[in-house]
Amino acid sequence: MFWHTIFMPHKTHTISELARAFDITTRTIRFYEEKGLLNPQRVGQQRRYTDADRVRLTLIQRGKRIGMSLQESQAIIEMYDPAQGNVEQLERLLDNVSERKQQLHAQMQDLKQMLTELDDVEKRCQQALNIVNKKEDN
Amino acid sequence: MFWHTIFMPHKTHTISELARAFDITTRTIRFYEEKGLLNPQRVGQQRRYTDADRVRLTLIQRGKRIGMSLQESQAIIEMYDPAQGNVEQLERLLDNVSERKQQLHAQMQDLKQMLTELDDVEKRCQQALNIVNKKEDN
DNA sequence: CGAAAACTTGACGTTAACGTCAACGTCAAC
DNA sequence: GTTGACGTTGACGTTAACGTCAAGTTTTCG
């Protein structure tokens, strides 16, 4: 009778469980479905989400944090999902992957530059504070 | 008579020169001004942009590439511009800088993770292609 | 069984970051 | 002296990524 609390190999989640887990609204989840980033199973009318959907949501959120649009995240998701077979498709996929990788490397460079520049700001700022402190010592 | 072509220490630019140089529209530049990210000098009605404005535009564009909003870029710009002196302000600035740095480091982690995952996809993809090629060898 | 809680599908609203268009000023060149 | 290139300020349009109701159905729980 309480099996589901003891053993649940492929537990599915309702939309609000997922929303809580990812700290987003149900509206957002449905919106992602509209845009083709998720397509959960249905039990009657209701949506049921598997771990695959959780993976996708994780990818989406990581994508957002690094400035990707939903479309870009969708492209990434489709790279993770094989769904293929055919040689041409594999080669196209390889091209897409290497293109994305290049872009991500470029983004790393931008990040590094901004970080070193912020380091500079920090140093100049601390020097200014040191000067003030020395004056106070006198 | 041709001094300006030989020696121009603080050349200013018109809006369309700037637009060409940064590959954006004049509308975009005026929009950034509206939002407080630029404030060029004026000669009569017309805007004149200095190298300081070019630096700001560079920061804005880099910010966009790493997924920052204009407001965030503005915050960064204000960190670059000292404009102050007072100790409290310096300490607040230091806090802001270190907060930004943390966020950027987190973003680097996200980028790295996405990169290694794309590496995985790439490898699996190449393995699949190798198998196909071996079959063709027979 | 009956009310509260959760789920559903619309439809319209909102914010950021510009695009687009109109209507007007100005200045050098033909 | 007018034409054409460039500049100006509005005002409204657009897209992405949701938020916010509304109005109805279904599940759950005492």
PDB file of N, CA, C and O in Angstrom, chain A residues 59 62-63 65-68 76 79-80 87 90-91 93-94 97-98 100-101 104-105 107-108 110-115 117-119 121-122 125-126 128-129 132, chain B residues 59 62-63 65-68 76 79-80 87 90-91 93-94 97-98 100-101 104-105 107-108 110-115 117-119 121-122 125-126 128-129 132:
ATOM      1  N   LEU A  59      19.344  21.689 -18.071  1.00  0.00           N
ATOM      2  CA  LEU A  59      20.058  22.274 -19.207  1.00  0.00           C
ATOM      3  C   LEU A  59      19.537  23.671 -19.517  1.00  0.00           C
ATOM      4  O   LEU A  59      20.311  24.591 -19.780  1.00  0.00           O
ATOM      5  N   ARG A  62      20.807  26.114 -16.880  1.00  0.00           N
ATOM      6  CA  ARG A  62      22.226  26.402 -17.070  1.00  0.00           C
ATOM      7  C   ARG A  62      22.401  27.292 -18.289  1.00  0.00           C
ATOM      8  O   ARG A  62      23.189  28.235 -18.276  1.00  0.00           O
ATOM      9  N   GLY A  63      21.649  26.967 -19.336  1.00  0.00           N
ATOM     10  CA  GLY A  63      21.714  27.803 -20.531  1.00  0.00           C
ATOM     11  C   GLY A  63      21.382  29.255 -20.215  1.00  0.00           C
ATOM     12  O   GLY A  63      22.088  30.169 -20.641  1.00  0.00           O
ATOM     13  N   ARG A  65      21.665  30.808 -17.432  1.00  0.00           N
ATOM     14  CA  ARG A  65      22.718  31.439 -16.630  1.00  0.00           C
ATOM     15  C   ARG A  65      23.892  31.891 -17.478  1.00  0.00           C
ATOM     16  O   ARG A  65      24.578  32.856 -17.133  1.00  0.00           O
ATOM     17  N   ILE A  66      24.156  31.204 -18.566  1.00  0.00           N
ATOM     18  CA  ILE A  66      25.261  31.642 -19.416  1.00  0.00           C
ATOM     19  C   ILE A  66      24.761  32.445 -20.606  1.00  0.00           C
ATOM     20  O   ILE A  66      25.489  32.657 -21.575  1.00  0.00           O
ATOM     21  N   GLY A  67      23.496  32.894 -20.530  1.00  0.00           N
ATOM     22  CA  GLY A  67      23.022  33.850 -21.521  1.00  0.00           C
ATOM     23  C   GLY A  67      22.453  33.256 -22.782  1.00  0.00           C
ATOM     24  O   GLY A  67      22.372  33.944 -23.801  1.00  0.00           O
ATOM     25  N   MET A  68      22.050  31.984 -22.759  1.00  0.00           N
ATOM     26  CA  MET A  68      21.444  31.406 -23.953  1.00  0.00           C
ATOM     27  C   MET A  68      19.951  31.704 -23.991  1.00  0.00           C
ATOM     28  O   MET A  68      19.293  31.769 -22.957  1.00  0.00           O
ATOM     29  N   ILE A  76      20.742  22.802 -28.046  1.00  0.00           N
ATOM     30  CA  ILE A  76      21.639  21.992 -27.223  1.00  0.00           C
ATOM     31  C   ILE A  76      20.960  20.691 -26.799  1.00  0.00           C
ATOM     32  O   ILE A  76      21.536  19.609 -26.901  1.00  0.00           O
ATOM     33  N   MET A  79      20.968  18.143 -29.264  1.00  0.00           N
ATOM     34  CA  MET A  79      22.265  17.487 -29.433  1.00  0.00           C
ATOM     35  C   MET A  79      22.437  16.365 -28.426  1.00  0.00           C
ATOM     36  O   MET A  79      22.990  15.319 -28.739  1.00  0.00           O
ATOM     37  N   TYR A  80      21.945  16.592 -27.231  1.00  0.00           N
ATOM     38  CA  TYR A  80      22.047  15.547 -26.215  1.00  0.00           C
ATOM     39  C   TYR A  80      21.190  14.353 -26.592  1.00  0.00           C
ATOM     40  O   TYR A  80      21.639  13.224 -26.525  1.00  0.00           O
ATOM     41  N   VAL A  87      24.128   8.707 -41.263  1.00  0.00           N
ATOM     42  CA  VAL A  87      25.470   9.285 -41.245  1.00  0.00           C
ATOM     43  C   VAL A  87      25.456  10.798 -41.455  1.00  0.00           C
ATOM     44  O   VAL A  87      26.145  11.538 -40.751  1.00  0.00           O
ATOM     45  N   LEU A  90      24.592  12.504 -38.357  1.00  0.00           N
ATOM     46  CA  LEU A  90      25.695  12.473 -37.391  1.00  0.00           C
ATOM     47  C   LEU A  90      26.723  13.543 -37.725  1.00  0.00           C
ATOM     48  O   LEU A  90      27.235  14.224 -36.836  1.00  0.00           O
ATOM     49  N   GLU A  91      26.993  13.688 -38.998  1.00  0.00           N
ATOM     50  CA  GLU A  91      27.997  14.686 -39.378  1.00  0.00           C
ATOM     51  C   GLU A  91      27.485  16.104 -39.146  1.00  0.00           C
ATOM     52  O   GLU A  91      28.234  16.979 -38.699  1.00  0.00           O
ATOM     53  N   LEU A  93      25.399  16.885 -36.880  1.00  0.00           N
ATOM     54  CA  LEU A  93      25.454  17.046 -35.430  1.00  0.00           C
ATOM     55  C   LEU A  93      26.863  17.422 -34.989  1.00  0.00           C
ATOM     56  O   LEU A  93      27.063  18.350 -34.202  1.00  0.00           O
ATOM     57  N   LEU A  94      27.845  16.718 -35.549  1.00  0.00           N
ATOM     58  CA  LEU A  94      29.237  17.024 -35.193  1.00  0.00           C
ATOM     59  C   LEU A  94      29.569  18.478 -35.518  1.00  0.00           C
ATOM     60  O   LEU A  94      30.241  19.158 -34.735  1.00  0.00           O
ATOM     61  N   VAL A  97      27.913  20.703 -32.963  1.00  0.00           N
ATOM     62  CA  VAL A  97      28.587  20.621 -31.664  1.00  0.00           C
ATOM     63  C   VAL A  97      29.861  21.443 -31.681  1.00  0.00           C
ATOM     64  O   VAL A  97      30.127  22.219 -30.751  1.00  0.00           O
ATOM     65  N   SER A  98      30.639  21.329 -32.749  1.00  0.00           N
ATOM     66  CA  SER A  98      31.921  22.039 -32.726  1.00  0.00           C
ATOM     67  C   SER A  98      31.702  23.542 -32.836  1.00  0.00           C
ATOM     68  O   SER A  98      32.456  24.343 -32.265  1.00  0.00           O
ATOM     69  N   ARG A 100      29.106  25.162 -31.525  1.00  0.00           N
ATOM     70  CA  ARG A 100      28.737  25.557 -30.163  1.00  0.00           C
ATOM     71  C   ARG A 100      29.962  25.618 -29.272  1.00  0.00           C
ATOM     72  O   ARG A 100      30.114  26.539 -28.461  1.00  0.00           O
ATOM     73  N   LYS A 101      30.811  24.643 -29.418  1.00  0.00           N
ATOM     74  CA  LYS A 101      32.004  24.620 -28.579  1.00  0.00           C
ATOM     75  C   LYS A 101      32.839  25.879 -28.823  1.00  0.00           C
ATOM     76  O   LYS A 101      33.323  26.509 -27.877  1.00  0.00           O
ATOM     77  N   LEU A 104      31.275  28.763 -27.117  1.00  0.00           N
ATOM     78  CA  LEU A 104      31.463  28.712 -25.668  1.00  0.00           C
ATOM     79  C   LEU A 104      32.887  29.097 -25.288  1.00  0.00           C
ATOM     80  O   LEU A 104      33.108  29.782 -24.280  1.00  0.00           O
ATOM     81  N   HIS A 105      33.852  28.681 -26.102  1.00  0.00           N
ATOM     82  CA  HIS A 105      35.236  29.083 -25.829  1.00  0.00           C
ATOM     83  C   HIS A 105      35.387  30.600 -25.937  1.00  0.00           C
ATOM     84  O   HIS A 105      36.053  31.223 -25.105  1.00  0.00           O
ATOM     85  N   GLN A 107      33.146  32.744 -25.410  1.00  0.00           N
ATOM     86  CA  GLN A 107      32.491  33.309 -24.234  1.00  0.00           C
ATOM     87  C   GLN A 107      33.406  33.214 -23.011  1.00  0.00           C
ATOM     88  O   GLN A 107      33.458  34.140 -22.195  1.00  0.00           O
ATOM     89  N   MET A 108      34.141  32.112 -22.933  1.00  0.00           N
ATOM     90  CA  MET A 108      35.110  31.987 -21.832  1.00  0.00           C
ATOM     91  C   MET A 108      36.129  33.106 -21.900  1.00  0.00           C
ATOM     92  O   MET A 108      36.524  33.673 -20.864  1.00  0.00           O
ATOM     93  N   ASP A 110      35.744  36.087 -23.131  1.00  0.00           N
ATOM     94  CA  ASP A 110      35.085  37.313 -22.666  1.00  0.00           C
ATOM     95  C   ASP A 110      34.995  37.336 -21.146  1.00  0.00           C
ATOM     96  O   ASP A 110      35.252  38.353 -20.506  1.00  0.00           O
ATOM     97  N   LEU A 111      34.617  36.191 -20.589  1.00  0.00           N
ATOM     98  CA  LEU A 111      34.509  36.111 -19.136  1.00  0.00           C
ATOM     99  C   LEU A 111      35.853  36.381 -18.471  1.00  0.00           C
ATOM    100  O   LEU A 111      35.941  37.149 -17.505  1.00  0.00           O
ATOM    101  N   LYS A 112      36.891  35.752 -18.997  1.00  0.00           N
ATOM    102  CA  LYS A 112      38.213  35.921 -18.396  1.00  0.00           C
ATOM    103  C   LYS A 112      38.646  37.375 -18.453  1.00  0.00           C
ATOM    104  O   LYS A 112      39.171  37.922 -17.478  1.00  0.00           O
ATOM    105  N   GLN A 113      38.401  38.000 -19.600  1.00  0.00           N
ATOM    106  CA  GLN A 113      38.813  39.387 -19.738  1.00  0.00           C
ATOM    107  C   GLN A 113      38.085  40.270 -18.728  1.00  0.00           C
ATOM    108  O   GLN A 113      38.687  41.113 -18.055  1.00  0.00           O
ATOM    109  N   MET A 114      36.779  40.045 -18.640  1.00  0.00           N
ATOM    110  CA  MET A 114      36.020  40.851 -17.692  1.00  0.00           C
ATOM    111  C   MET A 114      36.498  40.603 -16.271  1.00  0.00           C
ATOM    112  O   MET A 114      36.581  41.531 -15.453  1.00  0.00           O
ATOM    113  N   LEU A 115      36.865  39.375 -15.987  1.00  0.00           N
ATOM    114  CA  LEU A 115      37.365  39.057 -14.649  1.00  0.00           C
ATOM    115  C   LEU A 115      38.686  39.755 -14.365  1.00  0.00           C
ATOM    116  O   LEU A 115      38.869  40.325 -13.278  1.00  0.00           O
ATOM    117  N   GLU A 117      39.760  42.439 -15.685  1.00  0.00           N
ATOM    118  CA  GLU A 117      39.519  43.872 -15.566  1.00  0.00           C
ATOM    119  C   GLU A 117      38.905  44.212 -14.216  1.00  0.00           C
ATOM    120  O   GLU A 117      39.241  45.238 -13.607  1.00  0.00           O
ATOM    121  N   LEU A 118      38.019  43.340 -13.738  1.00  0.00           N
ATOM    122  CA  LEU A 118      37.464  43.568 -12.404  1.00  0.00           C
ATOM    123  C   LEU A 118      38.543  43.413 -11.338  1.00  0.00           C
ATOM    124  O   LEU A 118      38.537  44.108 -10.319  1.00  0.00           O
ATOM    125  N   ASP A 119      39.482  42.507 -11.574  1.00  0.00           N
ATOM    126  CA  ASP A 119      40.617  42.387 -10.653  1.00  0.00           C
ATOM    127  C   ASP A 119      41.371  43.715 -10.576  1.00  0.00           C
ATOM    128  O   ASP A 119      41.754  44.150  -9.490  1.00  0.00           O
ATOM    129  N   VAL A 121      40.208  46.713 -11.161  1.00  0.00           N
ATOM    130  CA  VAL A 121      39.391  47.659 -10.406  1.00  0.00           C
ATOM    131  C   VAL A 121      39.569  47.409  -8.916  1.00  0.00           C
ATOM    132  O   VAL A 121      39.760  48.338  -8.125  1.00  0.00           O
ATOM    133  N   GLU A 122      39.535  46.153  -8.556  1.00  0.00           N
ATOM    134  CA  GLU A 122      39.652  45.765  -7.144  1.00  0.00           C
ATOM    135  C   GLU A 122      40.986  46.262  -6.568  1.00  0.00           C
ATOM    136  O   GLU A 122      41.019  46.847  -5.481  1.00  0.00           O
ATOM    137  N   CYS A 125      41.152  49.935  -6.206  1.00  0.00           N
ATOM    138  CA  CYS A 125      40.266  50.314  -5.117  1.00  0.00           C
ATOM    139  C   CYS A 125      40.936  50.078  -3.771  1.00  0.00           C
ATOM    140  O   CYS A 125      40.875  50.925  -2.858  1.00  0.00           O
ATOM    141  N   GLN A 126      41.595  48.952  -3.641  1.00  0.00           N
ATOM    142  CA  GLN A 126      42.260  48.643  -2.372  1.00  0.00           C
ATOM    143  C   GLN A 126      43.439  49.578  -2.121  1.00  0.00           C
ATOM    144  O   GLN A 126      43.690  49.978  -0.982  1.00  0.00           O
ATOM    145  N   ALA A 128      43.609  52.641  -3.072  1.00  0.00           N
ATOM    146  CA  ALA A 128      43.015  53.903  -2.625  1.00  0.00           C
ATOM    147  C   ALA A 128      42.655  53.825  -1.149  1.00  0.00           C
ATOM    148  O   ALA A 128      42.884  54.766  -0.389  1.00  0.00           O
ATOM    149  N   LEU A 129      42.132  52.695  -0.746  1.00  0.00           N
ATOM    150  CA  LEU A 129      41.775  52.529   0.666  1.00  0.00           C
ATOM    151  C   LEU A 129      43.014  52.493   1.545  1.00  0.00           C
ATOM    152  O   LEU A 129      43.031  53.045   2.648  1.00  0.00           O
ATOM    153  N   VAL A 132      44.225  55.937   2.258  1.00  0.00           N
ATOM    154  CA  VAL A 132      43.385  56.566   3.274  1.00  0.00           C
ATOM    155  C   VAL A 132      43.767  56.068   4.663  1.00  0.00           C
ATOM    156  O   VAL A 132      43.924  56.840   5.603  1.00  0.00           O
TER     157      VAL A 132
ATOM    158  N   LEU B  59      32.395  47.483 -23.622  1.00  0.00           N
ATOM    159  CA  LEU B  59      31.941  46.771 -22.425  1.00  0.00           C
ATOM    160  C   LEU B  59      30.521  46.255 -22.594  1.00  0.00           C
ATOM    161  O   LEU B  59      30.203  45.129 -22.223  1.00  0.00           O
ATOM    162  N   ARG B  62      30.552  43.241 -24.907  1.00  0.00           N
ATOM    163  CA  ARG B  62      31.081  42.062 -24.236  1.00  0.00           C
ATOM    164  C   ARG B  62      30.073  41.541 -23.228  1.00  0.00           C
ATOM    165  O   ARG B  62      29.851  40.336 -23.110  1.00  0.00           O
ATOM    166  N   GLY B  63      29.457  42.470 -22.517  1.00  0.00           N
ATOM    167  CA  GLY B  63      28.425  42.075 -21.565  1.00  0.00           C
ATOM    168  C   GLY B  63      27.325  41.277 -22.240  1.00  0.00           C
ATOM    169  O   GLY B  63      26.910  40.232 -21.747  1.00  0.00           O
ATOM    170  N   ARG B  65      27.488  39.531 -24.916  1.00  0.00           N
ATOM    171  CA  ARG B  65      27.953  38.204 -25.344  1.00  0.00           C
ATOM    172  C   ARG B  65      27.970  37.212 -24.201  1.00  0.00           C
ATOM    173  O   ARG B  65      27.796  36.012 -24.418  1.00  0.00           O
ATOM    174  N   ILE B  66      28.188  37.677 -22.984  1.00  0.00           N
ATOM    175  CA  ILE B  66      28.170  36.734 -21.862  1.00  0.00           C
ATOM    176  C   ILE B  66      26.832  36.759 -21.136  1.00  0.00           C
ATOM    177  O   ILE B  66      26.716  36.245 -20.031  1.00  0.00           O
ATOM    178  N   GLY B  67      25.833  37.355 -21.771  1.00  0.00           N
ATOM    179  CA  GLY B  67      24.482  37.226 -21.247  1.00  0.00           C
ATOM    180  C   GLY B  67      24.077  38.262 -20.222  1.00  0.00           C
ATOM    181  O   GLY B  67      23.142  38.040 -19.452  1.00  0.00           O
ATOM    182  N   MET B  68      24.758  39.391 -20.178  1.00  0.00           N
ATOM    183  CA  MET B  68      24.359  40.429 -19.244  1.00  0.00           C
ATOM    184  C   MET B  68      23.270  41.314 -19.838  1.00  0.00           C
ATOM    185  O   MET B  68      23.254  41.574 -21.041  1.00  0.00           O
ATOM    186  N   ILE B  76      28.491  47.493 -14.269  1.00  0.00           N
ATOM    187  CA  ILE B  76      29.914  47.244 -14.518  1.00  0.00           C
ATOM    188  C   ILE B  76      30.612  48.536 -14.931  1.00  0.00           C
ATOM    189  O   ILE B  76      31.685  48.881 -14.426  1.00  0.00           O
ATOM    190  N   MET B  79      31.445  50.695 -12.249  1.00  0.00           N
ATOM    191  CA  MET B  79      32.601  50.247 -11.459  1.00  0.00           C
ATOM    192  C   MET B  79      33.902  50.716 -12.105  1.00  0.00           C
ATOM    193  O   MET B  79      34.848  51.083 -11.403  1.00  0.00           O
ATOM    194  N   TYR B  80      33.950  50.693 -13.403  1.00  0.00           N
ATOM    195  CA  TYR B  80      35.150  51.153 -14.102  1.00  0.00           C
ATOM    196  C   TYR B  80      35.365  52.641 -13.877  1.00  0.00           C
ATOM    197  O   TYR B  80      36.459  53.077 -13.561  1.00  0.00           O
ATOM    198  N   VAL B  87      35.313  56.934   1.454  1.00  0.00           N
ATOM    199  CA  VAL B  87      35.667  55.576   1.886  1.00  0.00           C
ATOM    200  C   VAL B  87      34.498  54.606   1.808  1.00  0.00           C
ATOM    201  O   VAL B  87      34.636  53.476   1.326  1.00  0.00           O
ATOM    202  N   LEU B  90      34.012  53.521  -1.632  1.00  0.00           N
ATOM    203  CA  LEU B  90      35.050  52.584  -2.055  1.00  0.00           C
ATOM    204  C   LEU B  90      34.747  51.181  -1.536  1.00  0.00           C
ATOM    205  O   LEU B  90      34.905  50.191  -2.252  1.00  0.00           O
ATOM    206  N   GLU B  91      34.305  51.120  -0.303  1.00  0.00           N
ATOM    207  CA  GLU B  91      34.014  49.791   0.255  1.00  0.00           C
ATOM    208  C   GLU B  91      32.793  49.156  -0.409  1.00  0.00           C
ATOM    209  O   GLU B  91      32.776  47.952  -0.660  1.00  0.00           O
ATOM    210  N   LEU B  93      31.926  49.721  -3.416  1.00  0.00           N
ATOM    211  CA  LEU B  93      32.419  49.311  -4.722  1.00  0.00           C
ATOM    212  C   LEU B  93      33.132  47.971  -4.630  1.00  0.00           C
ATOM    213  O   LEU B  93      32.899  47.062  -5.430  1.00  0.00           O
ATOM    214  N   LEU B  94      33.985  47.830  -3.632  1.00  0.00           N
ATOM    215  CA  LEU B  94      34.706  46.566  -3.453  1.00  0.00           C
ATOM    216  C   LEU B  94      33.739  45.398  -3.292  1.00  0.00           C
ATOM    217  O   LEU B  94      33.938  44.320  -3.847  1.00  0.00           O
ATOM    218  N   VAL B  97      32.198  44.650  -6.642  1.00  0.00           N
ATOM    219  CA  VAL B  97      33.148  43.988  -7.527  1.00  0.00           C
ATOM    220  C   VAL B  97      33.290  42.521  -7.166  1.00  0.00           C
ATOM    221  O   VAL B  97      33.251  41.644  -8.031  1.00  0.00           O
ATOM    222  N   SER B  98      33.415  42.231  -5.876  1.00  0.00           N
ATOM    223  CA  SER B  98      33.658  40.833  -5.520  1.00  0.00           C
ATOM    224  C   SER B  98      32.408  39.994  -5.776  1.00  0.00           C
ATOM    225  O   SER B  98      32.500  38.823  -6.132  1.00  0.00           O
ATOM    226  N   ARG B 100      30.265  40.532  -8.258  1.00  0.00           N
ATOM    227  CA  ARG B 100      30.314  40.289  -9.705  1.00  0.00           C
ATOM    228  C   ARG B 100      31.310  39.195 -10.040  1.00  0.00           C
ATOM    229  O   ARG B 100      31.059  38.324 -10.860  1.00  0.00           O
ATOM    230  N   LYS B 101      32.465  39.272  -9.387  1.00  0.00           N
ATOM    231  CA  LYS B 101      33.496  38.276  -9.675  1.00  0.00           C
ATOM    232  C   LYS B 101      32.993  36.878  -9.353  1.00  0.00           C
ATOM    233  O   LYS B 101      33.196  35.935 -10.133  1.00  0.00           O
ATOM    234  N   LEU B 104      30.689  35.744 -12.039  1.00  0.00           N
ATOM    235  CA  LEU B 104      31.403  35.389 -13.258  1.00  0.00           C
ATOM    236  C   LEU B 104      32.104  34.037 -13.107  1.00  0.00           C
ATOM    237  O   LEU B 104      32.139  33.238 -14.055  1.00  0.00           O
ATOM    238  N   HIS B 105      32.631  33.779 -11.926  1.00  0.00           N
ATOM    239  CA  HIS B 105      33.254  32.480 -11.702  1.00  0.00           C
ATOM    240  C   HIS B 105      32.220  31.361 -11.817  1.00  0.00           C
ATOM    241  O   HIS B 105      32.478  30.318 -12.419  1.00  0.00           O
ATOM    242  N   GLN B 107      29.598  31.435 -13.553  1.00  0.00           N
ATOM    243  CA  GLN B 107      29.274  31.312 -14.972  1.00  0.00           C
ATOM    244  C   GLN B 107      30.347  30.507 -15.696  1.00  0.00           C
ATOM    245  O   GLN B 107      30.036  29.707 -16.588  1.00  0.00           O
ATOM    246  N   MET B 108      31.595  30.699 -15.295  1.00  0.00           N
ATOM    247  CA  MET B 108      32.678  29.905 -15.880  1.00  0.00           C
ATOM    248  C   MET B 108      32.446  28.421 -15.627  1.00  0.00           C
ATOM    249  O   MET B 108      32.659  27.577 -16.501  1.00  0.00           O
ATOM    250  N   ASP B 110      29.607  26.914 -15.195  1.00  0.00           N
ATOM    251  CA  ASP B 110      28.535  26.469 -16.088  1.00  0.00           C
ATOM    252  C   ASP B 110      29.065  26.246 -17.492  1.00  0.00           C
ATOM    253  O   ASP B 110      28.735  25.265 -18.154  1.00  0.00           O
ATOM    254  N   LEU B 111      29.868  27.182 -17.938  1.00  0.00           N
ATOM    255  CA  LEU B 111      30.441  27.056 -19.280  1.00  0.00           C
ATOM    256  C   LEU B 111      31.284  25.795 -19.396  1.00  0.00           C
ATOM    257  O   LEU B 111      31.164  25.035 -20.371  1.00  0.00           O
ATOM    258  N   LYS B 112      32.129  25.569 -18.408  1.00  0.00           N
ATOM    259  CA  LYS B 112      33.004  24.394 -18.465  1.00  0.00           C
ATOM    260  C   LYS B 112      32.194  23.106 -18.502  1.00  0.00           C
ATOM    261  O   LYS B 112      32.481  22.193 -19.261  1.00  0.00           O
ATOM    262  N   GLN B 113      31.168  23.080 -17.655  1.00  0.00           N
ATOM    263  CA  GLN B 113      30.357  21.870 -17.614  1.00  0.00           C
ATOM    264  C   GLN B 113      29.690  21.624 -18.964  1.00  0.00           C
ATOM    265  O   GLN B 113      29.705  20.508 -19.488  1.00  0.00           O
ATOM    266  N   MET B 114      29.141  22.678 -19.521  1.00  0.00           N
ATOM    267  CA  MET B 114      28.497  22.522 -20.818  1.00  0.00           C
ATOM    268  C   MET B 114      29.517  22.090 -21.870  1.00  0.00           C
ATOM    269  O   MET B 114      29.219  21.257 -22.725  1.00  0.00           O
ATOM    270  N   LEU B 115      30.721  22.605 -21.757  1.00  0.00           N
ATOM    271  CA  LEU B 115      31.761  22.215 -22.714  1.00  0.00           C
ATOM    272  C   LEU B 115      32.136  20.739 -22.580  1.00  0.00           C
ATOM    273  O   LEU B 115      32.257  20.030 -23.581  1.00  0.00           O
ATOM    274  N   GLU B 117      30.315  18.411 -21.451  1.00  0.00           N
ATOM    275  CA  GLU B 117      29.204  17.588 -21.909  1.00  0.00           C
ATOM    276  C   GLU B 117      29.132  17.556 -23.427  1.00  0.00           C
ATOM    277  O   GLU B 117      28.833  16.525 -24.027  1.00  0.00           O
ATOM    278  N   LEU B 118      29.435  18.684 -24.039  1.00  0.00           N
ATOM    279  CA  LEU B 118      29.468  18.690 -25.501  1.00  0.00           C
ATOM    280  C   LEU B 118      30.619  17.836 -26.014  1.00  0.00           C
ATOM    281  O   LEU B 118      30.505  17.184 -27.064  1.00  0.00           O
ATOM    282  N   ASP B 119      31.725  17.815 -25.270  1.00  0.00           N
ATOM    283  CA  ASP B 119      32.819  16.914 -25.628  1.00  0.00           C
ATOM    284  C   ASP B 119      32.339  15.467 -25.631  1.00  0.00           C
ATOM    285  O   ASP B 119      32.676  14.692 -26.527  1.00  0.00           O
ATOM    286  N   VAL B 121      29.283  14.382 -26.101  1.00  0.00           N
ATOM    287  CA  VAL B 121      28.430  14.188 -27.273  1.00  0.00           C
ATOM    288  C   VAL B 121      29.298  13.968 -28.504  1.00  0.00           C
ATOM    289  O   VAL B 121      29.061  13.057 -29.307  1.00  0.00           O
ATOM    290  N   GLU B 122      30.330  14.793 -28.616  1.00  0.00           N
ATOM    291  CA  GLU B 122      31.226  14.697 -29.763  1.00  0.00           C
ATOM    292  C   GLU B 122      31.867  13.307 -29.847  1.00  0.00           C
ATOM    293  O   GLU B 122      31.884  12.677 -30.917  1.00  0.00           O
ATOM    294  N   CYS B 125      29.483  10.634 -30.767  1.00  0.00           N
ATOM    295  CA  CYS B 125      29.121  10.828 -32.162  1.00  0.00           C
ATOM    296  C   CYS B 125      30.212  10.259 -33.071  1.00  0.00           C
ATOM    297  O   CYS B 125      29.924   9.573 -34.052  1.00  0.00           O
ATOM    298  N   GLN B 126      31.450  10.534 -32.721  1.00  0.00           N
ATOM    299  CA  GLN B 126      32.556  10.037 -33.545  1.00  0.00           C
ATOM    300  C   GLN B 126      32.669   8.520 -33.466  1.00  0.00           C
ATOM    301  O   GLN B 126      32.976   7.866 -34.466  1.00  0.00           O
ATOM    302  N   ALA B 128      30.181   6.506 -33.095  1.00  0.00           N
ATOM    303  CA  ALA B 128      29.113   5.995 -33.960  1.00  0.00           C
ATOM    304  C   ALA B 128      29.548   6.042 -35.413  1.00  0.00           C
ATOM    305  O   ALA B 128      29.319   5.095 -36.183  1.00  0.00           O
ATOM    306  N   LEU B 129      30.219   7.098 -35.788  1.00  0.00           N
ATOM    307  CA  LEU B 129      30.687   7.210 -37.176  1.00  0.00           C
ATOM    308  C   LEU B 129      31.787   6.188 -37.464  1.00  0.00           C
ATOM    309  O   LEU B 129      31.814   5.598 -38.552  1.00  0.00           O
ATOM    310  N   VAL B 132      30.285   2.878 -38.265  1.00  0.00           N
ATOM    311  CA  VAL B 132      29.744   2.871 -39.622  1.00  0.00           C
ATOM    312  C   VAL B 132      30.867   2.674 -40.636  1.00  0.00           C
ATOM    313  O   VAL B 132      30.772   1.880 -41.564  1.00  0.00           O
TER     314      VAL B 132
END
